[in-house]
Structure formats: structure tokens, C-alpha cells
Amino acid sequence: MNDYLNGLNEQQHKAVTFPLGKPLLVVAGAGTGKTKTLTSRVAYLIKEKNIVPSQILAVTFTNKAAREMWERVEQTVGRTLLEGFKVNGGARENALGYKPIGKTFHSLGVQILREQHEKISVNKYFKILDTDDKKSLVKQAMKFHDIDPKVWEPRKISSVISRAKGDGKTWETFKENKNPLTGISKLVWEKYEELKSAESAFDFDDLLSETYFLLKNNAEVLEYYQKRWKYILIDEYQDTNTIQYKTIRLLVGENKNIFVVGDGDQNIYSWRGADMRNILNFEKDFVGAETIILETNYRSTKNILSAAHEIISKNTQRVEKVLRTDKGDGDKIIYYEGFSGKSESSWVATQAKNYIDTGTEPRDIAVLFRTNFQSRLLEEAFLNKMIPYQVVGTKFFSRKEIKHVMAYLRAALNPESLSDIKRIINEPKRGIGKVSVIKIFAGQTDALPAKARNSYEQFQTLLMLIANHAKTHLPSETIKFIIEQSGFKRVLSAGSSDDVERLENMQELVTYSAKYDTAEKPFETFLEEVALLSDQDSLGSNKKDSNTVKLMTIHASKGLEFKHVFVVGLEQGLFPSDRDDSKNKHEDEEERRLCYVAFTRAKKVLHVSYAKMRTIYGQQRINEPSEFLRDLPDDILEFDVSSFGGGTSVYVENDTYIDDNGDEKTSYLSF
């Protein structure tokens, strides 16, 4: 009956079977089986404590993690129980709508806001603004106030607004300080909110902040969700920001059944508001709370864990723990010193090809870097070696043609979404020019030329047809309907090879959307998950990317694992990033936490490298090895024989590298 408990170690078992009615913090080091512990806790609540599944709310940070969590729960508990039951005199009876809830913080916000949309006076199918949409509205707000975007960068204003929302502020409560940017941001913020409201739209930050204010200001709504979710589990608790923390406190209320899992050593998102004090102060915030520490690592070898410990142990803001493993010492950490960024990338590609040629699957290899610009040289090297690779990201949904199709669907379901209408009103071309669009948005359709007015009326009819089609058809069928009825299929199939490729991408969207056809709320789930896709969620979304070497930032790699991991660009000033007077101790320590996360992605072999010369922003820079490399003891390192370093004086002549413009240059430097 409880076989799932047999595979747990002592500390995991203690956490899974922790008594109800008391808050628990599980400090789970990298690779210590936190997901297994979390899912086993859910199974324990359902199977052993007879908890109604719908009373369980588990929250994590990516759709991918949420899906994996419930797949594991289903395997452990069985589909029948997850379909739901209610307790009636001690007997379990099948009942619809009693499924447990597994969400990301943002998708939880979407669910609550959609369910309560009438209370906040928004369209049920409100639009979730992506980065480009948000940037566009911020620029419109700036233009309204005659604020020059060349003087005041829209991205910085957007960042100020985002951070303030994460801290639980509104434009009314946001206070200016001596920095003029805050005053400008407050002015823009007010107009930005007005523009969003007109479109019945929310940005990513609103999904958190608006949910919090809804719960805080509506006692009946809060009571409803407190009674609905009596057992709350939070994954990656160290990554919660102020508004997420406050929302959790509201939902928990006087209830003591909160179970959180996290690791302060993997707190790497302070730049977007993650507050590690939430995990450090857990026992103070929740009276009677206890802490259990998981230290048995099931992922990496001793040498890899030793390297990670050497990095993280120098931090002071942490819960002390030392990861253990029974995997043995394993291979030493392979250390490479490249002359240039090109040399380093070529070495990585060569090593990856050697692994693949000797039987390693490409999907078991990852290359991690601190910043996105580093991927270009790596891509060039992998292309030269003809190695299949994927730069992890959500590029598919950033394609113009995919955005067009999604805009049609959103505009049909939410006619107030002006930015979507603006995007597609003349896509494909239907004779509605910019002047006509201005008149339409100004409510002056009677002033349109006859041809443009006729085209606009046909466009409105098309949106109504799509909306009606969606009422009786599945997402995949409706996406196909949009492609055909909009004219995209006819226009693109008769166009250039690039046009045909765009049509193929649209058709791939039909395939992708089919996985939502069986969802309880197909269109809501489809629109929500596409809007909230993270970098990791793109993994495997395209069949041709499934068995490829993954190139990604360290931030994007969190939660993943690979047999062979390359951590590149370990240069002082790049990783760790440049220090300046504005950096505090927490930010310095976060760089070490980032390195710790990178190292602990490796299961079998960890490779570390740096380039003695690298071109950044058009400037050649001579580099010192990162302090993280200097922290590693020699007895766990294996220096690659092809390195230029090792204390030997080397004169390198005619070494070529690629500058930021993609031009090949020649360098004459000696070491």
C-alpha cells in the first residue's frame, strides 16, 4: 500500500510523514530528491491521511516542473484517486472537480483572476502581455507624457515598475526618491495601467500582484480559497518574492499545514525580486515550524560535489550543509584554458563531438554560460562540427507568424485586446493602411474609404467566426481554422521558401496545441501556458530539438541535470560579473550561488573553462581566471593537455577570433 515510502532515505521519510498541523521547511540541497520528497508528501496526504485531493495546492516555478510533479503523483497514487473523491462518512466516492491543484505562481494567479474576473471587472479571457506587448504599452505611456525614450530608457522604466509590483506596491503607493527615474516611472506607470485596463490585459507582474490584492481586499474570496486549499506545498521557496510570500501567508491563514521545500544555496533570482529572507526566516514567520535538511545527493560524483562545496562554503548567508553521495570520486574536473573565446568554443565542440562519437546521446550534454551573448561563438563551433544543438529559449513562440495566429485567437475571445487587433488587422494584407487603423481606433469607421471599410467589416466577421468556432471545437481545430480562414495558408503556400517555412511553423502550432485538446478548460489552459512559457518549457516542444546538445544560461539550467556539463567563460569580470560600488554582499554571494547551481547540474563529468582573451561589446579584453577557478583544489582537477596555460610562457601568433560584428580578426599576444 505504501511502497512509495520504501525508496526514501531517513530524512526524506521524516519529511514525507511529518505530522499534520505543523509548518515544515525542507532544506533540500542540489540533487537530494526534493521533487521525490514533495510528490511523496502529496501521495502520503491522499493515500495515508485520506485528504481530499482538491484540498491540496502545490506551487512551483515552471510549467515543466508542475507537469513532472503531477506525472509522478499520478504514478504513485494512481489515476483513480487523482480523478477525485470526497469523504462522506469515511467512505470515498467518485466526484467530478476534485482533482488536486499543481500550479506555478503565475498560473495560480491566472486561475484565481479568471475565476473571479467579474469581481475585478475584466474579460475572462484577459490578455497576458508578453515582453514586446509590455514594452509597446510603456512606450505609448511615455509618448503620452512627451518623455523621450532616448533620454529615459523604456526598459529601465519597465524594470522599476516590475520590481515595485513585486514588492507589493501600486502606482498610487509607489514613492519617488532622489533618483529622477522613480519620478518618471511613477508618471508612466499611471498611464500604463490605464492602457492595460482598456485592453483588459495583465502583465506577468499583475498575475501576482492583482491576485494578492484581490485576496487581501475581499474577505469572502479569501475565505473561499482558504477552505478550498487546506494543504499547501511550495517548491523552490527560496525564489519567492515579497508579493508571492504575502499571497502564501494569506492563503495559509491560521492553517498550519504548509510544507515548503527550498535551498538558499540555489537562490539566484534576486534580480527579479526573489528574497532569500523568506527561507531564512521561515521558522520565525510560521510559529511552531520545524526544519529538515536533505544532504544525500543522488545526482553527482564526490569530485563534482567537492568542487561545488568549495564555491558555496565561502558564503555566509546560508544554512550550513554538506552534500554526500555514494557514487564514488568519479572523474576529475576537466579544466581548460583557451587563448580566445573562439578557442574555448572550439574546444567545447570538440569534446562534445568526442563524447557523441563514443556513444553519448547529445541530449546528455549541456553547455552553460553566464550571459546570452556567449552562445554565438558556441553555435558557430557546433555548426562547424555538425553537432545537433538547441539554444534553450522560447524562440518558437517569439516567431512573428506564431504571434499572428495567437493574436487572432486572443482577439476573437477578447475583443478589447487592442494590441492583438492592431497586430493582425492587416495580416495578411487586406488593404487597411496605417491611416485607416488610426481612424478605426479613434472610432471613426464611417470616415474610412469604401474598400477599407469593407475589409474591416470582413475582419470583424472573421473574428466572430473564430470566436463561434472556438465554442464548439478544440484548440487544435480552431488554430487550423484560423490559418485557413484568415488567408495565411493561401498566401504563404504561394510565396517564397521562407513563406512556406512560416506556414510550416503555423502548422506545427496546430500539432503543439493538440496536447491541450483533452484539458478540462482547453482554451484557457492553452492561452495561459503559452503566455507563461519559461526557457525550460521549450525543451522538447520541437521534435527536432529533442536529442540535441543544450546551450543555455545558468539561470535557465536550474532544476535540470546532464551527464556532461561544460561551464564556460569562467573569467573574472564575466563570471563572477563585474563588481561595482552599487553591489552589496548579497549580490556578490549570489554569483557564488549561481556557480554552485551550474556545477551541480553535472552527473558524471564537469568541465570548466575560460578564455584569456574575449571580445565584449566590441572591445578586446585580457582576462584573469575567475576566483571560482582559483577556489578549486588541484587534487580534483585535470588540466586539459591542449590548454595554453599551466604556467608555461607561450607566444601565440596569428590566433584568429570573431569580433561582435561577426568579422574574423587576428591577434598577436603573448603570455
XYZ file of C-alpha atoms in Angstrom:
671
model
C 0.000 0.000 0.000
C 2.783 2.408 0.870
C 5.575 1.096 -1.351
C 6.429 4.662 -2.338
C 7.774 5.225 1.180
C 10.266 2.369 0.890
C 12.515 4.240 -1.541
C 13.028 7.221 0.768
C 16.099 7.816 2.904
C 15.717 8.591 6.596
C 15.433 12.372 6.236
C 13.118 12.168 3.214
C 10.887 9.735 5.090
C 10.796 12.046 8.086
C 9.733 14.950 5.866
C 7.102 12.985 3.923
C 5.455 11.630 7.085
C 5.799 14.854 9.087
C 2.714 15.326 11.337
C -0.158 17.413 10.032
C -0.914 20.720 11.695
C 2.690 21.953 11.847
C 4.639 24.066 9.306
C 7.691 22.359 7.814
C 10.694 23.679 5.916
C 12.645 21.077 3.955
C 16.101 22.399 3.057
C 16.927 20.261 0.035
C 20.426 20.534 -1.404
C 21.036 20.091 -5.127
C 20.232 16.576 -6.343
C 18.866 15.404 -2.987
C 15.495 14.305 -4.338
C 13.340 17.283 -3.425
C 10.795 16.545 -6.179
C 10.522 12.948 -4.994
C 10.039 14.191 -1.438
C 7.399 16.713 -2.466
C 5.420 14.286 -4.618
C 5.666 11.567 -1.977
C 4.240 14.037 0.546
C 1.245 14.621 -1.743
C 0.793 10.867 -2.130
C 1.082 10.417 1.637
C -1.632 13.001 2.258
C -4.005 11.314 -0.189
C -3.300 7.640 0.481
C -2.439 7.600 4.168
C -4.240 10.645 5.587
C -7.350 10.383 3.404
C -7.054 14.035 2.338
C -9.403 15.094 -0.453
C -7.097 15.756 -3.443
C -8.802 19.036 -4.315
C -7.790 20.404 -0.901
C -4.123 20.102 -1.889
C -2.378 23.011 -3.594
C 1.212 22.532 -4.750
C 3.022 25.502 -6.266
C 6.290 25.528 -8.184
C 8.045 27.884 -10.604
C 7.849 26.374 -14.105
C 5.126 24.608 -16.077
C 7.624 21.847 -16.772
C 8.200 21.250 -13.047
C 4.446 21.311 -12.377
C 3.776 18.739 -15.108
C 6.568 16.450 -13.914
C 5.338 16.704 -10.336
C 1.807 15.560 -11.201
C 3.031 12.835 -13.515
C 4.953 11.414 -10.557
C 1.975 11.802 -8.241
C -0.248 10.003 -10.729
C 2.246 7.126 -10.999
C 2.383 6.849 -7.223
C -1.260 7.365 -6.297
C -2.983 6.103 -9.403
C -5.288 7.881 -11.818
C -8.456 6.815 -9.987
C -7.643 8.711 -6.820
C -6.427 11.738 -8.756
C -9.741 11.843 -10.605
C -11.034 12.804 -7.217
C -13.024 11.603 -4.300
C -14.880 13.165 -1.444
C -15.056 11.927 2.089
C -18.568 11.071 3.199
C -18.856 9.260 6.485
C -15.408 7.810 5.966
C -16.249 6.420 2.527
C -14.577 7.540 -0.681
C -16.927 8.378 -3.511
C -16.069 9.448 -7.041
C -16.815 13.122 -7.657
C -16.031 15.426 -10.530
C -13.945 18.525 -9.906
C -11.961 17.083 -7.010
C -8.557 16.935 -8.659
C -5.554 18.261 -6.720
C -4.065 21.500 -7.998
C -0.481 21.776 -9.265
C 0.424 25.238 -10.470
C 3.152 27.785 -10.971
C 2.677 31.021 -9.034
C 1.733 32.802 -12.237
C -0.703 30.142 -13.430
C -2.273 30.079 -9.967
C -2.788 33.824 -10.324
C -4.343 33.319 -13.755
C -6.741 30.713 -12.380
C -7.876 32.878 -9.461
C -8.230 36.007 -11.608
C -10.220 34.132 -14.268
C -12.489 32.547 -11.656
C -13.062 35.946 -10.040
C -12.996 38.031 -13.234
C -16.392 39.569 -12.554
C -15.244 40.915 -9.180
C -12.365 42.757 -10.813
C -14.323 43.699 -13.950
C -12.092 42.104 -16.594
C -12.778 39.849 -19.554
C -12.496 36.176 -18.594
C -10.068 35.762 -21.488
C -7.946 38.739 -20.455
C -4.741 39.066 -22.402
C -1.414 38.295 -20.767
C 1.102 40.755 -22.145
C 4.406 39.353 -23.335
C 7.640 41.345 -23.164
C 7.068 43.042 -26.523
C 3.466 43.944 -25.682
C 4.521 45.442 -22.374
C 7.317 47.416 -23.996
C 4.885 48.786 -26.568
C 2.416 49.997 -23.929
C 5.191 51.536 -21.824
C 6.339 53.443 -24.909
C 2.776 54.601 -25.543
C 2.547 55.846 -21.959
C 5.861 57.658 -22.369
C 4.695 59.244 -25.614
C 1.522 60.460 -23.882
C 3.698 62.383 -21.407
C 6.222 63.513 -24.066
C 9.011 61.539 -22.393
C 11.940 60.994 -24.748
C 12.846 57.267 -24.911
C 16.398 58.242 -25.875
C 16.788 60.041 -22.550
C 14.743 57.685 -20.395
C 15.190 54.058 -21.453
C 11.799 52.230 -21.581
C 13.431 49.018 -20.358
C 14.624 50.686 -17.163
C 11.239 52.276 -16.518
C 9.595 48.892 -17.060
C 12.067 47.322 -14.630
C 11.304 49.899 -11.932
C 7.573 49.226 -12.289
C 8.094 45.459 -12.248
C 10.240 45.490 -9.126
C 7.782 47.778 -7.322
C 4.893 45.437 -8.138
C 6.911 42.523 -6.813
C 7.308 44.445 -3.556
C 3.548 44.826 -3.294
C 3.279 48.462 -4.403
C 0.818 50.141 -6.757
C 1.402 53.329 -8.725
C -0.523 55.188 -6.020
C 1.627 53.855 -3.154
C 4.922 53.937 -5.052
C 7.125 56.681 -3.607
C 9.676 58.682 -5.541
C 13.196 59.024 -4.206
C 16.212 61.138 -5.111
C 16.683 59.172 -8.321
C 14.758 61.067 -11.056
C 13.991 57.725 -12.724
C 11.479 56.900 -9.980
C 9.505 60.082 -10.642
C 9.405 59.408 -14.373
C 8.446 55.791 -13.716
C 5.555 56.765 -11.444
C 4.200 59.084 -14.134
C 4.484 56.423 -16.834
C 3.093 53.747 -14.540
C -0.229 55.524 -14.068
C -0.832 55.828 -17.826
C 0.443 52.298 -18.422
C -2.209 50.943 -16.057
C -4.862 52.898 -17.933
C -3.740 51.448 -21.267
C -3.741 47.900 -19.903
C -7.190 48.322 -18.431
C -8.555 49.485 -21.788
C -7.359 46.204 -23.335
C -8.491 44.023 -20.428
C -4.883 42.906 -20.128
C -2.431 41.978 -17.385
C 1.354 41.751 -17.500
C 3.288 38.969 -15.753
C 3.700 41.014 -12.579
C -0.050 41.695 -12.411
C -0.755 37.983 -12.276
C 0.917 38.003 -8.866
C 0.088 41.461 -7.521
C -3.554 41.591 -8.668
C -4.131 38.162 -7.151
C -2.681 39.338 -3.853
C -4.806 42.498 -3.738
C -7.912 40.527 -4.719
C -7.403 38.142 -1.791
C -6.376 40.901 0.605
C -9.330 43.169 -0.142
C -12.098 40.551 -0.492
C -12.689 38.575 2.692
C -15.232 36.271 1.049
C -12.900 35.395 -1.808
C -10.007 34.754 0.575
C -12.155 32.558 2.812
C -13.283 30.573 -0.230
C -9.711 29.715 -1.258
C -8.573 29.084 2.326
C -11.335 26.481 2.663
C -10.637 25.110 -0.795
C -6.893 24.594 -0.266
C -6.182 23.389 3.254
C -2.835 21.738 2.480
C -0.310 23.971 0.758
C 3.058 22.836 -0.586
C 5.585 25.270 -2.096
C 8.561 24.239 -4.211
C 11.694 26.405 -4.674
C 10.660 28.515 -1.686
C 13.949 30.422 -1.784
C 12.846 32.001 -5.066
C 9.659 33.591 -3.734
C 9.458 37.378 -3.810
C 7.576 39.703 -1.470
C 4.223 39.512 -3.246
C 4.368 35.703 -3.532
C 5.283 35.426 0.147
C 2.368 37.691 1.142
C -0.046 35.686 -1.020
C 1.090 32.443 0.615
C 0.588 33.956 4.079
C -2.955 34.968 3.128
C -3.839 31.535 1.734
C -2.374 29.710 4.733
C -4.135 31.994 7.222
C -4.438 30.308 10.621
C -3.912 26.936 8.997
C -0.598 25.289 9.935
C -0.464 22.808 7.054
C 2.237 24.453 4.982
C 5.093 22.356 3.608
C 7.862 24.218 1.762
C 10.942 22.889 0.004
C 13.912 25.019 -0.972
C 17.627 25.626 -0.862
C 19.109 29.021 -0.062
C 22.282 27.962 -1.885
C 20.250 27.967 -5.102
C 18.738 31.423 -4.667
C 19.763 33.017 -7.986
C 16.852 35.299 -8.810
C 17.252 38.310 -6.518
C 17.448 40.479 -9.652
C 13.766 39.750 -10.207
C 12.792 40.156 -6.564
C 13.431 36.717 -5.035
C 14.039 37.297 -1.330
C 16.131 34.655 0.424
C 14.966 36.009 3.771
C 11.726 34.137 3.114
C 13.505 30.817 3.584
C 15.952 32.019 6.257
C 13.073 33.428 8.359
C 10.609 30.574 7.833
C 10.699 29.403 11.437
C 10.050 32.965 12.619
C 7.254 33.599 10.137
C 5.361 30.386 10.885
C 5.129 29.732 14.613
C 5.964 26.170 15.615
C 7.728 25.406 12.325
C 10.475 22.806 12.083
C 13.306 22.279 9.588
C 14.576 19.060 7.997
C 17.756 19.096 5.900
C 18.313 16.738 2.947
C 22.029 16.168 2.296
C 22.201 12.862 0.386
C 22.891 13.691 -3.250
C 21.717 11.190 -5.882
C 22.978 13.053 -8.941
C 26.698 13.813 -8.861
C 30.057 12.281 -8.005
C 32.170 13.249 -4.974
C 34.560 15.349 -7.055
C 31.717 17.394 -8.522
C 30.181 17.921 -5.081
C 33.589 18.852 -3.658
C 34.010 21.499 -6.341
C 30.531 22.879 -5.645
C 31.166 22.923 -1.891
C 34.417 24.837 -2.314
C 32.438 27.550 -4.079
C 29.371 27.785 -1.839
C 31.057 27.327 1.545
C 32.531 30.832 1.324
C 29.038 32.332 1.536
C 27.802 33.423 4.956
C 24.079 33.878 4.221
C 23.150 30.194 4.142
C 22.003 27.147 6.078
C 25.116 25.027 6.602
C 25.019 21.617 4.930
C 27.454 19.257 3.217
C 26.171 17.083 0.382
C 27.096 13.390 0.449
C 26.971 10.740 -2.273
C 27.715 7.039 -2.657
C 28.669 7.393 -6.336
C 32.406 7.415 -5.632
C 35.002 10.043 -6.573
C 34.259 9.867 -10.284
C 36.206 11.737 -12.961
C 38.201 14.780 -12.026
C 37.001 18.227 -13.043
C 38.373 18.903 -16.522
C 39.967 22.362 -16.689
C 40.690 24.169 -19.963
C 42.431 27.490 -20.578
C 41.658 28.872 -24.013
C 43.556 31.642 -25.727
C 40.377 33.273 -27.033
C 36.624 32.870 -26.897
C 36.840 31.109 -30.244
C 39.463 28.674 -28.937
C 37.314 27.889 -25.928
C 34.188 27.295 -28.043
C 36.104 25.096 -30.471
C 37.408 23.010 -27.558
C 33.902 22.574 -26.137
C 32.539 21.463 -29.512
C 35.446 19.034 -29.994
C 34.926 17.460 -26.581
C 31.168 17.200 -27.170
C 31.738 15.514 -30.543
C 34.146 13.028 -28.945
C 31.512 12.109 -26.377
C 28.839 11.707 -29.049
C 31.134 9.648 -31.291
C 31.774 7.251 -28.387
C 28.112 6.651 -27.598
C 26.855 9.596 -25.550
C 23.471 10.939 -26.603
C 23.576 14.656 -27.489
C 20.714 15.299 -25.014
C 23.062 14.242 -22.189
C 25.401 17.190 -22.825
C 24.885 20.813 -21.780
C 26.950 23.977 -22.136
C 26.216 26.634 -19.527
C 27.185 30.297 -19.674
C 26.639 33.437 -17.610
C 25.209 35.710 -20.305
C 23.360 35.177 -23.588
C 25.964 36.772 -25.883
C 28.310 33.845 -25.204
C 26.111 31.486 -27.222
C 27.096 32.909 -30.628
C 30.639 31.556 -30.743
C 29.424 28.248 -29.345
C 26.779 27.986 -32.046
C 29.400 28.661 -34.709
C 31.659 25.942 -33.303
C 28.820 23.393 -33.094
C 27.768 24.176 -36.662
C 31.343 23.653 -37.847
C 31.426 20.261 -36.150
C 27.917 19.438 -37.401
C 26.724 18.721 -33.856
C 22.959 18.943 -33.282
C 22.293 21.644 -30.697
C 19.495 23.761 -29.267
C 19.822 27.184 -27.721
C 17.295 26.855 -24.920
C 14.615 29.509 -25.067
C 11.080 30.125 -26.263
C 12.025 31.133 -29.794
C 9.191 29.229 -31.455
C 6.539 31.370 -29.776
C 8.529 34.528 -30.482
C 8.251 33.999 -34.231
C 6.173 36.644 -35.983
C 3.884 34.157 -37.727
C 3.140 32.313 -34.469
C 2.370 35.595 -32.724
C -0.044 36.435 -35.552
C -2.024 33.214 -35.139
C -2.136 33.553 -31.343
C -3.257 37.172 -31.728
C -6.200 36.055 -33.870
C -7.297 33.642 -31.164
C -6.914 36.155 -28.339
C -8.654 38.956 -30.263
C -11.583 36.659 -31.066
C -12.010 35.670 -27.414
C -11.210 39.125 -26.018
C -12.330 41.890 -28.438
C -10.905 44.503 -26.042
C -7.347 43.360 -26.803
C -6.417 46.330 -28.971
C -2.748 45.375 -29.316
C -3.741 41.996 -30.776
C -6.168 43.643 -33.177
C -3.516 46.133 -34.205
C -1.095 43.277 -34.898
C -3.420 41.331 -37.208
C -5.836 43.868 -38.672
C -3.769 43.909 -41.863
C -2.202 40.436 -41.629
C -2.440 39.018 -44.233
C -2.710 42.204 -46.229
C -6.321 43.257 -46.648
C -5.991 46.913 -47.668
C -6.241 48.522 -44.227
C -3.393 51.042 -44.055
C -1.963 52.936 -41.081
C -4.253 55.940 -41.582
C -7.283 53.646 -41.647
C -6.104 51.889 -38.485
C -5.837 55.254 -36.693
C -9.404 56.098 -37.729
C -10.691 52.704 -36.629
C -9.045 53.017 -33.207
C -10.485 56.531 -32.921
C -13.987 55.189 -33.589
C -14.202 56.904 -36.984
C -15.034 53.892 -39.141
C -17.581 55.968 -41.107
C -14.669 58.063 -42.380
C -12.935 55.054 -43.933
C -12.706 54.680 -47.724
C -15.246 52.186 -49.021
C -12.655 49.479 -49.719
C -11.033 49.792 -46.298
C -14.418 49.835 -44.551
C -15.454 46.682 -46.376
C -12.162 44.985 -45.424
C -12.587 45.994 -41.788
C -16.134 44.619 -41.693
C -14.868 41.327 -43.144
C -12.130 41.302 -40.481
C -14.704 41.752 -37.713
C -16.808 38.977 -39.209
C -13.742 36.722 -39.245
C -13.089 37.319 -35.538
C -16.719 36.463 -34.745
C -16.432 33.291 -36.828
C -13.307 32.270 -34.890
C -14.997 33.011 -31.548
C -18.015 30.921 -32.504
C -15.806 28.130 -33.842
C -13.922 28.012 -30.527
C -17.196 27.462 -28.642
C -17.744 24.089 -30.308
C -14.249 22.969 -31.323
C -10.911 22.086 -29.716
C -7.797 24.324 -29.723
C -6.018 22.363 -32.466
C -9.108 22.530 -34.687
C -9.513 26.243 -34.050
C -5.854 27.026 -34.792
C -6.223 25.154 -38.075
C -9.422 27.113 -38.756
C -7.585 30.416 -38.150
C -4.733 29.515 -40.511
C -7.171 28.650 -43.280
C -9.897 31.284 -42.814
C -7.502 34.193 -42.225
C -5.895 33.608 -45.618
C -2.455 32.728 -44.228
C -2.494 29.268 -45.812
C -3.402 30.627 -49.252
C -0.903 33.499 -49.186
C 2.080 31.706 -47.652
C 1.768 28.473 -49.634
C 2.061 30.503 -52.848
C 5.012 32.548 -51.593
C 8.767 32.117 -51.253
C 10.547 29.291 -49.466
C 10.655 31.486 -46.357
C 6.874 31.926 -46.596
C 6.388 28.178 -46.869
C 8.560 27.721 -43.768
C 6.367 30.224 -41.895
C 3.310 28.205 -42.891
C 5.007 25.033 -41.657
C 5.634 26.758 -38.318
C 1.951 27.659 -38.109
C 1.074 24.044 -38.838
C 3.465 22.983 -36.085
C 1.394 25.188 -33.765
C -1.632 23.030 -34.638
C 0.342 19.968 -33.529
C 1.526 21.694 -30.349
C -1.954 22.903 -29.400
C -3.397 19.387 -29.715
C -1.986 18.462 -26.318
C -4.471 20.881 -24.770
C -7.463 19.314 -26.523
C -8.050 16.983 -23.570
C -7.617 19.639 -20.869
C -10.551 20.413 -18.577
C -10.595 24.006 -19.889
C -8.792 23.681 -23.248
C -8.591 27.288 -24.455
C -7.916 28.808 -21.046
C -5.135 26.302 -20.384
C -3.643 26.704 -23.864
C -3.559 30.518 -23.764
C -2.254 30.545 -20.204
C 0.598 28.109 -20.691
C 1.765 29.661 -23.961
C 1.796 33.096 -22.313
C 3.732 31.797 -19.311
C 6.294 29.627 -21.085
C 9.719 29.654 -19.469
C 13.028 28.738 -21.103
C 12.805 25.172 -19.804
C 9.273 24.765 -21.091
C 10.639 25.000 -24.636
C 12.679 21.829 -24.134
C 11.197 19.103 -26.265
C 8.482 21.344 -27.718
C 10.026 20.760 -31.133
C 10.783 17.164 -32.116
C 13.985 18.072 -33.938
C 15.327 19.640 -30.731
C 14.693 16.603 -28.521
C 18.065 14.877 -28.935
C 20.427 17.840 -29.094
C 23.200 19.358 -27.033
C 21.663 22.104 -24.919
C 23.253 25.572 -24.873
C 21.779 27.730 -22.129
C 22.345 30.331 -19.472
C 22.952 29.028 -15.969
C 19.678 30.595 -14.859
C 17.808 28.534 -17.457
C 19.534 25.315 -16.333
C 18.150 25.359 -12.803
C 16.390 22.098 -11.979
C 17.959 20.211 -14.898
C 20.731 17.618 -14.952
C 23.096 16.240 -17.597
C 25.830 13.600 -17.722
C 28.360 16.028 -19.189
C 28.292 19.717 -18.297
C 30.554 22.486 -19.611
C 30.635 25.708 -17.598
C 32.336 28.237 -19.867
C 33.530 31.821 -19.565
C 34.833 31.490 -16.008
C 36.661 34.800 -16.173
C 36.937 37.466 -13.513
C 34.513 40.197 -14.509
C 32.339 37.877 -16.617
C 31.650 35.136 -14.087
C 31.523 36.428 -11.430
C 30.189 39.511 -13.151
C 31.820 42.913 -12.745
C 31.605 44.302 -9.255
C 30.874 47.958 -8.677
C 30.063 50.224 -5.778
C 26.341 49.538 -6.086
C 26.788 45.807 -5.476
C 26.118 44.534 -1.982
C 27.261 41.416 -0.216
C 24.106 39.516 -1.111
C 24.675 40.137 -4.817
C 28.305 39.021 -4.501
C 27.182 35.834 -2.802
C 24.545 35.273 -5.478
C 27.308 34.897 -8.062
C 28.692 32.047 -5.960
C 25.240 30.523 -5.698
C 24.967 30.732 -9.481
C 28.265 28.878 -9.852
C 27.072 26.280 -7.335
C 23.921 25.728 -9.404
C 25.998 25.378 -12.583
C 28.404 22.816 -11.107
C 25.640 20.697 -9.562
C 23.874 20.213 -12.911
C 26.607 17.663 -13.750
C 26.047 13.975 -13.068
C 29.218 12.396 -14.447
C 31.791 14.868 -15.796
C 32.117 18.593 -15.104
C 34.198 20.751 -17.447
C 35.284 24.285 -16.556
C 36.967 26.725 -18.916
C 37.903 30.317 -19.537
C 39.381 32.407 -22.345
C 42.462 34.555 -21.791
C 41.094 36.992 -24.354
C 37.486 37.739 -25.212
C 35.770 40.433 -27.263
C 32.913 42.024 -25.318
C 30.918 44.952 -26.699
C 33.493 45.355 -29.457
C 36.437 45.602 -27.052
C 39.178 43.013 -26.702
C 39.682 42.130 -23.069
C 42.526 40.282 -21.397
C 41.131 38.054 -18.670
C 42.200 36.555 -15.408
C 40.712 33.204 -14.437
C 37.639 33.503 -12.248
C 38.075 33.436 -8.489
C 35.823 30.383 -8.640
C 38.511 28.520 -10.581
C 41.130 29.622 -8.077
C 38.985 28.158 -5.301
C 39.193 24.642 -6.747
C 41.888 22.394 -5.211
C 44.375 20.875 -7.644
C 43.720 17.320 -6.471
C 40.252 17.285 -8.055
C 41.339 18.972 -11.309
C 42.593 17.501 -14.563
C 44.197 20.122 -16.818
C 43.458 19.543 -20.482
C 46.722 18.944 -22.373
C 45.617 21.240 -25.194
C 45.452 24.229 -22.828
C 47.801 27.157 -23.302
C 48.156 27.677 -19.545
C 49.738 25.680 -16.783
C 52.378 28.262 -16.006
C 54.238 27.896 -19.313
C 55.183 31.040 -21.238
C 53.593 30.804 -24.652
C 53.787 33.186 -27.618
C 50.686 32.915 -29.738
C 50.834 34.398 -33.196
C 48.103 34.748 -35.805
C 45.443 33.393 -33.489
C 42.108 34.322 -35.014
C 38.917 35.235 -33.234
C 35.485 36.561 -34.167
C 34.510 40.038 -33.007
C 30.978 41.145 -32.097
C 30.270 42.094 -35.705
C 30.980 38.567 -36.852
C 34.272 39.547 -38.523
C 37.386 37.424 -38.194
C 40.336 39.219 -36.580
C 43.943 38.293 -35.921
C 45.675 38.799 -32.585
C 49.351 38.982 -31.644
C 49.520 38.500 -27.893
C 51.985 36.739 -25.661
C 51.597 35.178 -22.222
